[in-house]
Amino acid sequence: MLQNGKIKGLIFDCYKTLIDIRTDEKSRETNERLSRWLLYQGVRIEPDRLREEYRRKVIQRLGNSGHQHPDIRIEEIFTEICAENAFREIDPKWLGVETARTFRTASLRKLEAYPQSLRLLEKYRNVPKCIVSNAQRVFTEQELRFLNLYDQFNFVILSSDHRIKKPDTRLFKLALDQLGLEPWEVLSIGDTPENDIYPPQSLGMNAMHIRKAWKYA
C-alpha cells in the first residue's frame, strides 16, 4: 500500500508505534518519589493520598468535559493538587507543569524509539507526515525531541491540546486539513485498531498496523 503511488501523506500514532514505552503510574514507588520531590517544592501530600487525589480529579474532569472521548491536561490536575496542599508560598501553575514532568520521570520504566519505525521514517522522509496521538504535550513533546523524532514530522497533534482523544475523528480531520490532502491520499499507521485503524477508515482513509508497515521499511 505504501508503494502504490496513491499515498501522498502519512499519519503516525506515537506510543507503541514510534516509541516503545513502559510506565507504572499507579505504583506506590512512583507516588513516593513524587511525594518526596514535592516536599522540596513546598507541597506536603502523602503518597497514597496523592495517588487518590490524582485519580479523583482526573475522573471528575473527564466526567464534566461534555465530550464523548475527552482528554485532560495533566499539568492542570497537578496545579490543583499543589495549590491545595502547599505549606508555603508557591507558583501553582509553574509547579503543576514541573510536577507533571517529574511524575512522568518517576513512573518511567522504558522509553526508546523502535528501530523499525526509524527505518520506515527514513525511507519515506520525503513524504509529508504528522503524528496524531493520545498524549500529553507537557512531556510527550520533550520525549519526541530527545529521541530525535519531533522534527521528522511536518506537525504533531496531541490530544491534550484539544481536550479530546482518539477515537474522536476530529483529530484526524484536523490532520487532513493541515496536510492539505484528501482522505484516500493518506495512510494512518498505529498499533490500536479502535484508535488508529477504524476511525480514519470511517473518514475514507487508508490504515495499517505498525507491524505490517515495518515490512515496507
Coordinates of N, CA and C in Angstrom, one line a residue:
M1 N 0.8 -1.2 0.0 CA 0.0 0.0 0.0 C 0.9 1.3 0.0
L2 N 2.0 1.2 0.7 CA 2.9 2.4 0.8 C 3.5 2.7 -0.6
Q3 N 3.6 1.7 -1.4 CA 4.3 1.8 -2.7 C 3.4 1.8 -3.9
N4 N 2.1 2.1 -3.7 CA 1.1 2.0 -4.8 C 1.0 3.4 -5.5
G5 N 1.7 4.4 -5.1 CA 1.7 5.7 -5.7 C 0.5 6.6 -5.4
K6 N -0.5 6.0 -4.7 CA -1.7 6.8 -4.3 C -1.6 7.5 -3.0
I7 N -0.7 7.0 -2.1 CA -0.5 7.6 -0.8 C 0.4 8.8 -0.9
K8 N -0.1 10.0 -0.5 CA 0.7 11.2 -0.5 C 1.0 11.8 0.9
G9 N 0.5 11.1 1.9 CA 0.7 11.6 3.2 C 0.5 10.5 4.3
L10 N 1.3 10.6 5.4 CA 1.2 9.6 6.4 C 0.9 10.2 7.8
I11 N 0.0 9.5 8.5 CA -0.3 9.9 9.9 C 0.2 8.7 10.8
F12 N 1.0 9.1 11.8 CA 1.5 8.1 12.7 C 1.0 8.3 14.1
D13 N 0.7 7.2 14.8 CA 0.5 7.2 16.2 C 1.8 7.4 16.9
C14 N 1.9 7.7 18.2 CA 3.2 7.9 18.8 C 3.6 6.6 19.6
Y15 N 3.0 6.4 20.8 CA 3.4 5.3 21.7 C 3.0 4.0 21.2
K16 N 3.9 3.0 21.3 CA 3.8 1.7 20.8 C 3.7 1.6 19.2
T17 N 4.0 2.7 18.6 CA 4.1 2.8 17.2 C 5.5 3.4 16.8
L18 N 5.8 4.6 17.3 CA 7.1 5.2 17.1 C 8.0 4.9 18.3
I19 N 7.4 5.0 19.5 CA 8.1 4.9 20.8 C 7.7 3.7 21.6
D20 N 8.6 2.9 22.0 CA 8.4 1.7 22.9 C 8.5 2.2 24.3
I21 N 7.4 2.2 25.0 CA 7.3 2.8 26.4 C 6.7 1.9 27.4
R22 N 7.2 2.0 28.6 CA 6.5 1.3 29.7 C 6.5 2.2 30.9
T23 N 5.4 2.4 31.5 CA 5.3 3.2 32.7 C 4.5 2.5 33.8
D24 N 4.6 3.0 35.0 CA 3.9 2.4 36.2 C 3.5 3.6 37.0
E25 N 2.4 4.2 36.6 CA 1.9 5.4 37.3 C 1.2 5.2 38.6
K26 N 0.6 4.0 38.8 CA -0.2 3.7 40.0 C 0.6 3.1 41.1
S27 N 1.9 2.7 40.9 CA 2.7 2.1 41.9 C 3.0 3.0 43.1
R28 N 3.1 2.4 44.3 CA 3.5 3.2 45.4 C 4.9 3.8 45.3
E29 N 5.8 3.1 44.6 CA 7.1 3.7 44.4 C 7.1 5.0 43.6
T30 N 6.3 5.0 42.6 CA 6.1 6.2 41.8 C 5.6 7.4 42.6
N31 N 4.6 7.1 43.3 CA 4.0 8.2 44.1 C 4.8 8.6 45.3
E32 N 5.6 7.6 45.9 CA 6.5 8.0 46.9 C 7.6 9.0 46.4
R33 N 8.1 8.7 45.2 CA 9.1 9.5 44.6 C 8.6 10.9 44.4
L34 N 7.4 11.0 43.9 CA 6.8 12.3 43.6 C 6.5 13.0 44.9
S35 N 6.0 12.3 45.9 CA 5.6 12.9 47.2 C 6.9 13.5 47.8
R36 N 8.0 12.8 47.8 CA 9.2 13.3 48.4 C 9.7 14.6 47.6
W37 N 9.6 14.5 46.3 CA 10.1 15.6 45.5 C 9.2 16.9 45.8
L38 N 7.9 16.7 45.9 CA 7.0 17.8 46.2 C 7.3 18.5 47.5
L39 N 7.8 17.7 48.5 CA 8.2 18.3 49.8 C 9.2 19.5 49.6
Y40 N 10.1 19.3 48.7 CA 11.2 20.3 48.5 C 10.7 21.4 47.6
Q41 N 9.4 21.3 47.1 CA 8.8 22.4 46.3 C 7.8 23.1 47.1
G42 N 7.6 22.7 48.4 CA 6.6 23.4 49.3 C 5.3 22.8 49.3
V43 N 5.2 21.5 48.9 CA 3.9 20.8 48.9 C 4.0 19.5 49.7
R44 N 3.0 19.4 50.7 CA 3.1 18.2 51.6 C 1.8 17.3 51.3
I45 N 2.0 16.2 50.7 CA 0.9 15.2 50.5 C 1.5 13.8 50.5
E46 N 0.9 12.9 51.3 CA 1.3 11.6 51.4 C 1.1 10.8 50.1
P47 N 2.0 9.8 49.8 CA 1.9 9.1 48.5 C 0.5 8.5 48.2
D48 N -0.1 7.8 49.2 CA -1.4 7.2 48.9 C -2.5 8.3 48.7
R49 N -2.5 9.4 49.4 CA -3.4 10.4 49.1 C -3.1 11.1 47.8
L50 N -1.9 11.3 47.5 CA -1.5 11.8 46.2 C -2.1 11.0 45.0
R51 N -2.0 9.7 45.1 CA -2.5 8.8 44.1 C -4.0 8.9 44.0
E52 N -4.7 8.9 45.1 CA -6.1 9.0 45.1 C -6.7 10.4 44.7
E53 N -6.0 11.4 45.1 CA -6.4 12.8 44.7 C -6.2 12.9 43.1
Y54 N -5.1 12.4 42.6 CA -4.9 12.5 41.2 C -6.0 11.7 40.5
R55 N -6.3 10.5 40.9 CA -7.3 9.7 40.3 C -8.7 10.3 40.3
R56 N -9.0 10.9 41.5 CA -10.3 11.5 41.7 C -10.5 12.7 40.8
K57 N -9.5 13.5 40.7 CA -9.6 14.8 39.9 C -9.6 14.4 38.4
V58 N -8.9 13.4 38.0 CA -9.0 13.0 36.6 C -10.4 12.6 36.2
I59 N -10.9 11.7 37.0 CA -12.3 11.2 36.8 C -13.3 12.3 36.7
Q60 N -13.1 13.3 37.6 CA -14.0 14.4 37.7 C -13.9 15.3 36.4
R61 N -12.7 15.6 36.0 CA -12.5 16.4 34.8 C -13.1 15.7 33.6
L62 N -12.8 14.4 33.4 CA -13.3 13.7 32.3 C -14.9 13.6 32.3
G63 N -15.4 13.5 33.5 CA -16.9 13.4 33.6 C -17.6 14.7 33.3
N64 N -16.9 15.8 33.5 CA -17.5 17.1 33.3 C -17.2 17.7 32.0
S65 N -16.5 17.0 31.1 CA -16.0 17.6 29.9 C -17.1 17.9 28.8
G66 N -18.1 17.0 28.8 CA -19.1 17.2 27.7 C -18.7 16.5 26.4
H67 N -17.6 15.9 26.4 CA -17.2 15.2 25.1 C -17.3 13.7 25.3
Q68 N -17.5 13.0 24.2 CA -17.7 11.6 24.2 C -16.3 10.9 24.5
H69 N -15.3 11.5 24.0 CA -13.9 10.9 24.2 C -13.0 12.0 24.7
P70 N -13.2 12.4 26.0 CA -12.5 13.6 26.5 C -11.0 13.3 26.9
D71 N -10.2 14.3 26.9 CA -8.9 14.2 27.5 C -8.7 15.4 28.4
I72 N -7.6 15.2 29.3 CA -7.3 16.3 30.2 C -5.9 16.8 29.9
R73 N -5.5 17.9 30.6 CA -4.2 18.3 30.6 C -3.6 18.0 32.0
I74 N -2.7 17.1 32.1 CA -2.3 16.6 33.4 C -1.7 17.7 34.2
E75 N -1.1 18.7 33.6 CA -0.4 19.7 34.4 C -1.5 20.5 35.2
E76 N -2.7 20.6 34.7 CA -3.8 21.3 35.4 C -4.2 20.5 36.6
I77 N -4.2 19.2 36.5 CA -4.5 18.3 37.7 C -3.5 18.6 38.8
F78 N -2.2 18.6 38.4 CA -1.2 18.8 39.4 C -1.2 20.2 40.0
T79 N -1.6 21.2 39.1 CA -1.7 22.5 39.6 C -2.6 22.6 40.8
E80 N -3.8 22.0 40.7 CA -4.8 22.0 41.7 C -4.3 21.3 43.0
I81 N -3.6 20.1 42.8 CA -3.1 19.4 43.9 C -2.1 20.2 44.7
C82 N -1.2 20.8 43.9 CA -0.1 21.6 44.6 C -0.7 22.8 45.3
A83 N -1.7 23.5 44.7 CA -2.3 24.7 45.4 C -3.0 24.3 46.6
E84 N -3.6 23.1 46.6 CA -4.4 22.7 47.8 C -3.6 22.1 48.9
N85 N -2.3 21.8 48.7 CA -1.5 21.1 49.7 C -0.2 21.8 49.9
A86 N -0.1 23.1 49.5 CA 1.1 23.9 49.8 C 1.2 24.3 51.2
F87 N 2.5 24.2 51.8 CA 2.7 24.7 53.1 C 3.5 26.0 53.2
R88 N 3.8 26.5 52.0 CA 4.4 27.8 51.9 C 4.0 28.4 50.5
E89 N 4.4 29.6 50.3 CA 4.0 30.3 49.0 C 4.7 29.5 47.8
I90 N 3.9 29.2 46.8 CA 4.4 28.6 45.6 C 3.8 29.2 44.4
D91 N 4.3 28.9 43.2 CA 3.7 29.3 41.9 C 3.0 28.0 41.4
P92 N 1.7 27.9 41.7 CA 1.0 26.7 41.3 C 1.0 26.3 39.9
K93 N 0.9 27.2 39.0 CA 0.9 26.9 37.6 C 2.2 26.4 37.1
W94 N 3.3 27.0 37.5 CA 4.6 26.6 37.1 C 4.9 25.2 37.7
L95 N 4.5 25.1 39.0 CA 4.8 23.8 39.7 C 4.0 22.7 39.2
G96 N 2.8 23.0 38.7 CA 1.9 22.0 38.1 C 2.6 21.3 36.8
V97 N 3.2 22.2 36.0 CA 4.0 21.7 34.9 C 5.2 20.8 35.3
E98 N 5.9 21.3 36.2 CA 7.1 20.6 36.7 C 6.8 19.3 37.4
T99 N 5.6 19.3 38.1 CA 5.2 18.1 38.8 C 4.8 17.0 37.7
A100 N 4.1 17.5 36.7 CA 3.7 16.5 35.6 C 4.9 15.9 35.0
R101 N 5.9 16.6 34.8 CA 7.2 16.1 34.2 C 7.9 15.2 35.2
T102 N 7.9 15.5 36.4 CA 8.5 14.7 37.5 C 7.8 13.4 37.6
F103 N 6.4 13.5 37.6 CA 5.6 12.3 37.7 C 5.9 11.3 36.5
R104 N 6.1 11.9 35.4 CA 6.4 11.1 34.2 C 7.8 10.4 34.4
T105 N 8.8 11.2 34.9 CA 10.1 10.6 35.2 C 10.0 9.5 36.2
A106 N 9.3 9.7 37.3 CA 9.2 8.7 38.4 C 8.5 7.5 37.9
S107 N 7.6 7.6 37.0 CA 6.8 6.4 36.5 C 7.5 5.6 35.4
L108 N 8.5 6.2 34.8 CA 9.0 5.7 33.5 C 9.9 4.5 33.8
R109 N 9.6 3.4 33.1 CA 10.4 2.2 33.2 C 11.2 1.9 31.9
K110 N 10.6 2.3 30.8 CA 11.3 2.1 29.5 C 10.8 3.2 28.5
L111 N 11.8 3.7 27.7 CA 11.5 4.7 26.7 C 12.5 4.7 25.6
E112 N 12.2 4.2 24.4 CA 13.1 4.2 23.3 C 12.3 4.1 22.0
A113 N 13.0 4.6 20.9 CA 12.3 4.5 19.6 C 12.5 3.1 19.0
Y114 N 11.5 2.7 18.3 CA 11.6 1.4 17.6 C 12.5 1.5 16.4
P115 N 13.6 0.7 16.3 CA 14.5 0.8 15.2 C 13.7 0.6 13.8
Q116 N 12.7 -0.2 13.8 CA 12.0 -0.5 12.6 C 11.2 0.8 12.1
S117 N 10.7 1.5 13.1 CA 10.0 2.7 12.8 C 10.9 3.8 12.3
L118 N 12.1 3.9 12.9 CA 13.1 4.8 12.4 C 13.5 4.6 11.0
R119 N 13.6 3.3 10.6 CA 14.0 2.9 9.2 C 12.8 3.3 8.3
L120 N 11.6 3.1 8.8 CA 10.4 3.5 8.0 C 10.4 5.0 7.7
L121 N 10.6 5.8 8.8 CA 10.7 7.2 8.6 C 11.8 7.7 7.6
E122 N 12.9 7.0 7.7 CA 14.0 7.4 6.8 C 13.6 7.1 5.4
K123 N 13.0 5.9 5.2 CA 12.7 5.5 3.8 C 11.7 6.5 3.2
Y124 N 10.7 7.0 4.0 CA 9.7 7.8 3.5 C 9.9 9.3 4.0
R125 N 11.1 9.7 4.1 CA 11.4 11.0 4.7 C 10.9 12.2 3.8
N126 N 10.7 11.9 2.5 CA 10.2 13.0 1.6 C 8.6 13.0 1.5
V127 N 8.0 12.1 2.2 CA 6.5 12.1 2.2 C 6.0 12.9 3.4
P128 N 5.1 13.9 3.1 CA 4.5 14.7 4.2 C 3.9 13.7 5.3
K129 N 4.2 14.1 6.5 CA 3.7 13.2 7.6 C 3.5 14.0 8.9
C130 N 2.6 13.4 9.7 CA 2.3 14.0 11.0 C 2.1 12.9 12.1
I131 N 2.0 13.4 13.3 CA 1.6 12.5 14.4 C 0.3 12.9 14.9
V132 N -0.6 11.9 15.2 CA -1.9 12.1 15.9 C -1.9 11.1 17.0
S133 N -1.8 11.6 18.2 CA -1.6 10.7 19.4 C -2.4 11.2 20.6
N134 N -2.9 10.2 21.3 CA -3.4 10.4 22.6 C -2.3 10.6 23.6
A135 N -1.9 11.8 23.9 CA -0.7 12.1 24.6 C -0.8 13.5 25.3
Q136 N 0.1 13.7 26.2 CA 0.2 14.9 27.0 C 1.4 15.8 26.5
R137 N 1.0 17.0 25.9 CA 2.0 17.8 25.4 C 3.1 18.1 26.4
V138 N 2.8 18.2 27.7 CA 3.8 18.7 28.7 C 5.0 17.8 28.8
F139 N 4.9 16.5 28.4 CA 6.1 15.7 28.4 C 6.3 14.9 27.1
T140 N 5.2 14.7 26.3 CA 5.4 14.0 25.1 C 6.3 14.7 24.1
E141 N 6.1 16.0 24.0 CA 6.9 16.8 23.0 C 8.4 16.6 23.4
Q142 N 8.7 16.7 24.7 CA 10.1 16.5 25.1 C 10.6 15.1 24.7
E143 N 9.8 14.1 24.9 CA 10.2 12.7 24.6 C 10.5 12.6 23.1
L144 N 9.6 13.2 22.3 CA 9.8 13.1 20.8 C 11.1 13.8 20.4
R145 N 11.4 14.9 21.1 CA 12.5 15.7 20.8 C 13.8 15.0 21.1
F146 N 13.9 14.5 22.4 CA 15.2 13.9 22.7 C 15.4 12.5 22.1
L147 N 14.4 11.9 21.5 CA 14.5 10.7 20.7 C 14.7 11.1 19.2
N148 N 14.9 12.4 18.9 CA 15.1 12.9 17.5 C 14.0 12.5 16.6
L149 N 12.8 12.5 17.1 CA 11.6 12.2 16.2 C 10.8 13.5 15.9
Y150 N 10.7 14.4 16.7 CA 9.8 15.6 16.5 C 10.0 16.3 15.2
D151 N 11.2 16.5 14.8 CA 11.5 17.3 13.6 C 11.4 16.5 12.3
Q152 N 11.1 15.2 12.5 CA 10.9 14.4 11.3 C 9.4 14.5 10.8
F153 N 8.6 15.2 11.5 CA 7.2 15.4 11.1 C 6.9 16.8 10.8
N154 N 5.9 17.0 9.9 CA 5.5 18.3 9.5 C 4.8 19.0 10.6
F155 N 4.1 18.3 11.4 CA 3.4 18.8 12.6 C 3.0 17.7 13.5
V156 N 2.6 18.0 14.7 CA 2.3 17.0 15.7 C 0.9 17.4 16.4
I157 N 0.0 16.5 16.4 CA -1.3 16.8 17.0 C -1.4 15.9 18.2
L158 N -1.5 16.5 19.4 CA -1.6 15.7 20.7 C -3.0 16.0 21.3
S159 N -3.6 14.9 21.8 CA -4.9 15.0 22.3 C -5.1 16.0 23.5
S160 N -4.1 16.2 24.3 CA -4.3 17.1 25.4 C -4.5 18.6 25.0
D161 N -3.9 18.9 23.8 CA -4.1 20.3 23.3 C -5.5 20.6 23.0
H162 N -6.3 19.6 22.6 CA -7.6 19.8 22.1 C -8.7 19.2 23.1
R163 N -8.2 18.6 24.2 CA -9.1 18.1 25.2 C -10.0 17.0 24.7
I164 N -9.7 16.4 23.6 CA -10.4 15.2 23.1 C -9.4 14.2 22.6
K165 N -9.7 12.9 22.6 CA -8.7 11.9 22.2 C -9.4 10.9 21.2
K166 N -8.5 10.3 20.5 CA -8.9 9.2 19.6 C -9.7 8.2 20.5
P167 N -10.8 7.6 19.9 CA -11.2 7.5 18.5 C -12.0 8.7 17.9
D168 N -12.0 9.9 18.6 CA -12.7 11.0 18.1 C -12.1 11.4 16.7
T169 N -12.9 11.4 15.7 CA -12.4 11.6 14.3 C -12.0 13.0 14.1
R170 N -12.3 13.9 14.9 CA -12.0 15.3 14.7 C -10.5 15.5 14.7
L171 N -9.7 14.7 15.4 CA -8.3 14.8 15.4 C -7.7 14.4 14.0
F172 N -8.3 13.4 13.4 CA -7.9 13.0 12.1 C -8.3 14.0 11.0
K173 N -9.5 14.6 11.2 CA -9.9 15.7 10.3 C -9.0 16.9 10.3
L174 N -8.5 17.2 11.5 CA -7.6 18.3 11.7 C -6.3 18.0 10.9
A175 N -5.8 16.7 11.1 CA -4.6 16.3 10.4 C -4.8 16.4 8.9
L176 N -5.9 16.0 8.3 CA -6.2 16.1 6.9 C -6.1 17.5 6.4
D177 N -6.7 18.4 7.2 CA -6.8 19.8 6.8 C -5.3 20.4 6.8
Q178 N -4.5 20.0 7.8 CA -3.2 20.6 7.8 C -2.3 20.0 6.7
L179 N -2.5 18.7 6.4 CA -1.8 18.1 5.3 C -2.2 18.6 4.0
G180 N -3.5 19.1 3.9 CA -4.0 19.6 2.6 C -4.3 18.4 1.6
L181 N -4.6 17.3 2.1 CA -4.9 16.1 1.3 C -6.3 15.5 1.5
E182 N -6.7 14.8 0.5 CA -8.0 14.1 0.6 C -7.8 12.8 1.4
P183 N -8.9 12.3 2.0 CA -8.7 11.2 2.9 C -8.1 10.0 2.2
W184 N -8.5 9.7 1.0 CA -7.9 8.5 0.3 C -6.5 8.6 -0.1
E185 N -5.9 9.8 0.1 CA -4.5 10.1 -0.2 C -3.6 9.9 1.0
V186 N -4.2 9.5 2.1 CA -3.5 9.5 3.4 C -3.6 8.1 4.0
L187 N -2.5 7.7 4.6 CA -2.4 6.4 5.3 C -2.1 6.6 6.8
S188 N -3.0 6.1 7.7 CA -2.8 6.1 9.1 C -2.1 4.9 9.6
I189 N -1.1 5.0 10.4 CA -0.3 3.9 10.9 C -0.3 3.9 12.4
G190 N -0.7 2.8 13.1 CA -0.7 2.8 14.5 C -0.8 1.4 15.0
D191 N -0.9 1.3 16.4 CA -0.9 -0.1 17.0 C -2.3 -0.5 17.5
T192 N -3.3 0.4 17.6 CA -4.5 0.1 18.2 C -5.7 0.3 17.2
P193 N -6.3 -0.8 16.8 CA -7.4 -0.7 15.8 C -8.5 0.3 16.2
E194 N -8.9 0.3 17.4 CA -10.0 1.2 17.8 C -9.6 2.6 17.7
N195 N -8.4 2.9 17.8 CA -7.9 4.3 17.7 C -7.3 4.7 16.4
D196 N -6.5 3.8 15.8 CA -5.6 4.2 14.7 C -6.1 3.6 13.4
I197 N -7.0 2.6 13.4 CA -7.4 1.9 12.2 C -8.9 2.3 11.8
Y198 N -9.8 2.0 12.7 CA -11.2 2.2 12.4 C -11.6 3.6 12.2
P199 N -11.2 4.6 13.1 CA -11.6 6.0 12.9 C -11.2 6.6 11.6
P200 N -9.9 6.5 11.2 CA -9.5 7.0 9.9 C -10.2 6.3 8.7
Q201 N -10.4 5.0 8.9 CA -11.1 4.3 7.8 C -12.6 4.8 7.6
S202 N -13.2 5.2 8.7 CA -14.5 5.8 8.7 C -14.6 7.1 7.9
L203 N -13.4 7.8 7.8 CA -13.3 9.0 7.0 C -12.9 8.8 5.6
G204 N -12.7 7.5 5.2 CA -12.2 7.2 3.9 C -10.7 7.1 3.7
M205 N -10.0 7.1 4.8 CA -8.6 7.0 4.8 C -8.1 5.5 4.7
N206 N -6.9 5.3 4.3 CA -6.3 4.0 4.4 C -5.7 3.9 5.8
A207 N -5.5 2.6 6.3 CA -5.0 2.4 7.6 C -4.2 1.1 7.7
M208 N -3.2 1.1 8.5 CA -2.3 -0.1 8.6 C -1.7 -0.2 10.0
H209 N -1.6 -1.5 10.5 CA -1.0 -1.7 11.8 C 0.5 -1.5 11.6
I210 N 1.2 -1.0 12.6 CA 2.6 -0.6 12.5 C 3.4 -1.8 12.2
R211 N 3.1 -3.0 12.7 CA 3.9 -4.2 12.5 C 3.9 -4.6 11.0
K212 N 2.8 -4.3 10.4 CA 2.7 -4.6 8.9 C 3.4 -3.5 8.2
A213 N 3.4 -2.3 8.6 CA 4.1 -1.2 8.0 C 5.6 -1.4 8.0
W214 N 6.1 -2.0 9.1 CA 7.5 -2.3 9.2 C 8.1 -3.1 8.0
K215 N 7.2 -3.9 7.4 CA 7.7 -4.7 6.3 C 8.1 -3.8 5.1
Y216 N 7.6 -2.6 5.1 CA 8.0 -1.7 4.0 C 9.2 -0.8 4.3
A217 N 9.8 -1.0 5.5 CA 10.9 -0.2 5.9 C 12.2 -0.6 5.1

